[in-house]
Amino acid sequence: QVDAGKLDLHRNVEAYLGGLKISNKTEKPLTLYDMLTYTTGFDLPDITTFSGPQYIDQNISIDEFVSKYNLPTVVRPPGEVYTYDNTGFLLAGYAVEKASGMSFDEYMDKKVFKPLGMTSSSVLLKPELLKRMAAHYGPNGKPQPIEGLNPTVAPDGSILSTGEDMAKYMIMLLQNGKFNDKEIVSQKSMELMYPYQIFAEKD
């Protein structure tokens, strides 16, 4: 969506969140660039997606999730401190939904998985893929139920895939955004993805 001109990495991300307001105690606006570089400044950056067997048959949108649960507060100026941050990626995916007019799973299917021929990949736990999953076992050796997610589609880590499919994604990256002579990601965006953007330690 950045390539399409619908998202600006350096604009206040609230412009892309459909009216959602982020609590920010600093004078610096939060941007998509901050989210994608793990420098949001959130006080609780990793409390976001919930998981459990009770969610497997539910369909909870990101819209419903962000309206029901309190999001973290920006307490450090964005862009200054690196902290692993699932909330930032959840909200980045939410911005993609708003900019594209598609749910995040539809967007990923149309823009990433289908163009790359990744037929065994999804960010939605589709029944046809769940049937092929290996069994889960706990420490006692007993089978564990498959866990669903809340929200159902989690941009911060709900991809279900295979080694063969991921190899296609890696080939696209190695070919600077192209796969089978088709551009999936622009050269300009690829050039942003490869270099280090932020160092956890400056020294």
Short mmCIF file of C-alpha atoms in Angstrom, two decimals:
data_model
loop_
_atom_site.label_atom_id
_atom_site.label_comp_id
_atom_site.label_asym_id
_atom_site.label_seq_id
_atom_site.Cartn_x
_atom_site.Cartn_y
_atom_site.Cartn_z
CA GLN A 1 0.00 0.00 0.00
CA VAL A 2 3.04 2.27 0.34
CA ASP A 3 3.93 1.42 -3.27
CA ALA A 4 0.34 2.23 -4.25
CA GLY A 5 0.59 5.64 -2.58
CA LYS A 6 -2.14 4.85 -0.05
CA LEU A 7 0.11 4.72 3.00
CA ASP A 8 2.95 7.01 4.04
CA LEU A 9 5.48 5.44 6.41
CA HIS A 10 6.26 8.79 8.04
CA ARG A 11 2.78 10.23 8.57
CA ASN A 12 0.89 10.04 11.87
CA VAL A 13 -0.56 6.52 11.71
CA GLU A 14 -3.88 7.69 13.18
CA ALA A 15 -4.66 9.01 9.69
CA TYR A 16 -4.95 5.37 8.57
CA LEU A 17 -6.78 3.76 11.49
CA GLY A 18 -10.37 4.67 10.68
CA GLY A 19 -10.80 7.07 13.58
CA LEU A 20 -9.01 4.94 16.19
CA LYS A 21 -7.05 7.13 18.61
CA ILE A 22 -3.81 5.98 20.23
CA SER A 23 -3.00 7.26 23.69
CA ASN A 24 0.26 9.18 23.32
CA LYS A 25 1.94 10.98 26.23
CA THR A 26 4.74 12.35 24.06
CA GLU A 27 4.73 15.24 21.62
CA LYS A 28 5.91 13.04 18.74
CA PRO A 29 3.32 11.30 16.54
CA LEU A 30 3.50 7.54 16.02
CA THR A 31 4.15 6.42 12.43
CA LEU A 32 4.12 3.19 10.44
CA TYR A 33 7.89 3.48 10.20
CA ASP A 34 8.09 3.38 14.00
CA MET A 35 5.83 0.33 14.06
CA LEU A 36 7.83 -1.56 11.44
CA THR A 37 11.12 -0.84 13.21
CA TYR A 38 9.92 -1.83 16.69
CA THR A 39 10.29 1.68 18.07
CA THR A 40 6.70 2.66 18.92
CA GLY A 41 7.42 3.70 22.50
CA PHE A 42 4.45 1.68 23.81
CA ASP A 43 4.48 0.93 27.54
CA LEU A 44 3.14 -2.61 27.01
CA PRO A 45 4.18 -3.46 23.44
CA ASP A 46 3.61 -7.20 23.50
CA ILE A 47 0.15 -7.60 25.04
CA THR A 48 -2.08 -7.88 22.02
CA THR A 49 -3.36 -11.12 20.46
CA PHE A 50 -5.04 -13.68 22.72
CA SER A 51 -4.99 -17.40 21.94
CA GLY A 52 -6.88 -20.45 23.12
CA PRO A 53 -9.08 -23.35 21.95
CA GLN A 54 -12.17 -21.23 22.71
CA TYR A 55 -11.35 -18.95 19.76
CA ILE A 56 -11.01 -21.64 17.08
CA ASP A 57 -14.62 -21.36 15.85
CA GLN A 58 -15.03 -17.63 16.41
CA ASN A 59 -14.60 -14.82 13.90
CA ILE A 60 -13.34 -11.71 15.68
CA SER A 61 -12.30 -8.83 13.43
CA ILE A 62 -9.48 -6.43 14.20
CA ASP A 63 -12.15 -3.70 14.31
CA GLU A 64 -13.97 -5.57 17.09
CA PHE A 65 -10.73 -6.32 18.92
CA VAL A 66 -9.41 -2.73 19.03
CA SER A 67 -12.82 -1.39 20.09
CA LYS A 68 -13.06 -3.84 23.01
CA TYR A 69 -9.56 -3.94 24.48
CA ASN A 70 -7.40 -1.11 25.75
CA LEU A 71 -4.36 -0.57 23.54
CA PRO A 72 -1.00 0.35 25.08
CA THR A 73 0.04 3.96 25.60
CA VAL A 74 2.97 5.64 23.86
CA VAL A 75 5.16 6.71 26.80
CA ARG A 76 8.54 7.17 25.03
CA PRO A 77 9.07 9.31 21.93
CA PRO A 78 8.54 7.01 18.92
CA GLY A 79 11.66 6.16 16.96
CA GLU A 80 14.07 6.28 19.90
CA VAL A 81 14.01 2.92 21.73
CA TYR A 82 13.89 -0.58 20.22
CA THR A 83 11.52 -3.05 21.90
CA TYR A 84 9.97 -6.18 20.39
CA ASP A 85 6.45 -5.09 19.61
CA ASN A 86 3.48 -7.16 18.45
CA THR A 87 1.03 -4.30 18.98
CA GLY A 88 2.76 -2.20 16.34
CA PHE A 89 2.43 -4.95 13.76
CA LEU A 90 -1.22 -5.55 14.66
CA LEU A 91 -1.95 -1.87 14.05
CA ALA A 92 0.15 -1.81 10.86
CA GLY A 93 -1.99 -4.64 9.51
CA TYR A 94 -5.09 -2.73 10.59
CA ALA A 95 -3.85 0.28 8.59
CA VAL A 96 -3.46 -2.00 5.56
CA GLU A 97 -7.09 -3.11 5.98
CA LYS A 98 -8.32 0.48 6.08
CA ALA A 99 -6.16 1.62 3.14
CA SER A 100 -6.99 -1.34 0.89
CA GLY A 101 -10.66 -1.82 1.80
CA MET A 102 -9.99 -5.54 2.32
CA SER A 103 -9.65 -7.68 5.41
CA PHE A 104 -6.02 -8.50 6.16
CA ASP A 105 -6.44 -12.17 5.19
CA GLU A 106 -8.04 -11.19 1.86
CA TYR A 107 -5.24 -8.71 1.25
CA MET A 108 -2.51 -11.26 1.94
CA ASP A 109 -4.21 -13.85 -0.27
CA LYS A 110 -4.58 -11.42 -3.18
CA LYS A 111 -1.31 -9.50 -2.93
CA VAL A 112 1.16 -12.04 -1.56
CA PHE A 113 0.15 -15.69 -1.41
CA LYS A 114 -1.63 -16.12 -4.76
CA PRO A 115 0.94 -14.16 -6.84
CA LEU A 116 3.69 -16.29 -5.29
CA GLY A 117 1.80 -19.57 -5.74
CA MET A 118 1.76 -20.09 -1.95
CA THR A 119 -1.26 -22.39 -1.98
CA SER A 120 -0.63 -23.77 1.51
CA SER A 121 -0.37 -20.39 3.27
CA SER A 122 -2.87 -18.14 5.01
CA VAL A 123 -3.19 -15.70 7.89
CA LEU A 124 -6.61 -17.25 8.55
CA LEU A 125 -6.85 -20.73 10.08
CA LYS A 126 -8.77 -22.16 7.13
CA PRO A 127 -10.35 -25.61 7.66
CA GLU A 128 -8.49 -27.12 4.69
CA LEU A 129 -5.16 -26.06 6.20
CA LEU A 130 -6.05 -27.01 9.77
CA LYS A 131 -6.80 -30.56 8.59
CA ARG A 132 -3.20 -30.85 7.39
CA MET A 133 -1.53 -29.55 10.54
CA ALA A 134 0.67 -31.82 12.63
CA ALA A 135 -0.78 -32.84 15.99
CA HIS A 136 0.11 -30.71 19.01
CA TYR A 137 1.43 -32.44 22.14
CA GLY A 138 1.95 -31.11 25.65
CA PRO A 139 4.79 -31.87 28.09
CA ASN A 140 2.89 -34.94 29.31
CA GLY A 141 2.81 -36.40 25.78
CA LYS A 142 -0.94 -35.99 25.43
CA PRO A 143 -2.47 -34.29 22.35
CA GLN A 144 -3.36 -30.63 22.78
CA PRO A 145 -6.30 -28.89 21.09
CA ILE A 146 -5.54 -26.43 18.31
CA GLU A 147 -5.73 -22.85 19.51
CA GLY A 148 -7.54 -20.06 17.72
CA LEU A 149 -6.73 -16.37 17.91
CA ASN A 150 -8.43 -13.17 19.07
CA PRO A 151 -8.50 -11.29 16.73
CA THR A 152 -9.05 -14.16 14.32
CA VAL A 153 -6.59 -12.69 11.82
CA ALA A 154 -3.50 -11.38 13.59
CA PRO A 155 -1.05 -9.40 11.40
CA ASP A 156 1.49 -9.73 14.21
CA GLY A 157 1.92 -13.46 13.71
CA SER A 158 -0.92 -15.65 12.45
CA ILE A 159 0.65 -16.93 9.22
CA LEU A 160 0.18 -20.62 8.61
CA SER A 161 2.56 -21.93 5.96
CA THR A 162 4.86 -24.73 4.78
CA GLY A 163 8.57 -24.89 4.03
CA GLU A 164 7.87 -25.15 0.30
CA ASP A 165 5.67 -22.06 0.33
CA MET A 166 8.11 -20.06 2.42
CA ALA A 167 10.85 -20.94 -0.08
CA LYS A 168 8.82 -19.13 -2.76
CA TYR A 169 8.62 -16.07 -0.52
CA MET A 170 12.37 -16.22 0.07
CA ILE A 171 13.03 -16.47 -3.68
CA MET A 172 10.98 -13.30 -4.16
CA LEU A 173 13.13 -11.53 -1.56
CA LEU A 174 16.35 -12.78 -3.17
CA GLN A 175 15.10 -11.51 -6.53
CA ASN A 176 14.50 -8.00 -5.16
CA GLY A 177 10.72 -8.21 -5.03
CA LYS A 178 10.13 -10.20 -8.23
CA PHE A 179 8.79 -13.71 -8.75
CA ASN A 180 8.31 -15.36 -12.15
CA ASP A 181 9.11 -11.98 -13.76
CA LYS A 182 6.26 -10.30 -11.87
CA GLU A 183 6.91 -7.48 -9.39
CA ILE A 184 5.42 -8.28 -5.98
CA VAL A 185 7.22 -5.52 -4.07
CA SER A 186 8.86 -2.49 -5.67
CA GLN A 187 12.63 -2.13 -5.84
CA LYS A 188 12.31 1.05 -3.74
CA SER A 189 10.52 -0.79 -0.95
CA MET A 190 12.96 -3.69 -1.10
CA GLU A 191 15.83 -1.26 -0.63
CA LEU A 192 14.17 -0.11 2.61
CA MET A 193 13.71 -3.66 3.84
CA TYR A 194 17.31 -4.88 3.61
CA PRO A 195 19.50 -2.34 5.49
CA TYR A 196 19.47 -1.98 9.26
CA GLN A 197 17.10 0.84 10.19
CA ILE A 198 17.41 0.85 13.98
CA PHE A 199 20.05 -0.60 16.30
CA ALA A 200 18.99 -1.89 19.71
CA GLU A 201 22.35 -0.69 21.02
CA LYS A 202 23.94 2.42 19.48
CA ASP A 203 27.51 1.49 20.48
#
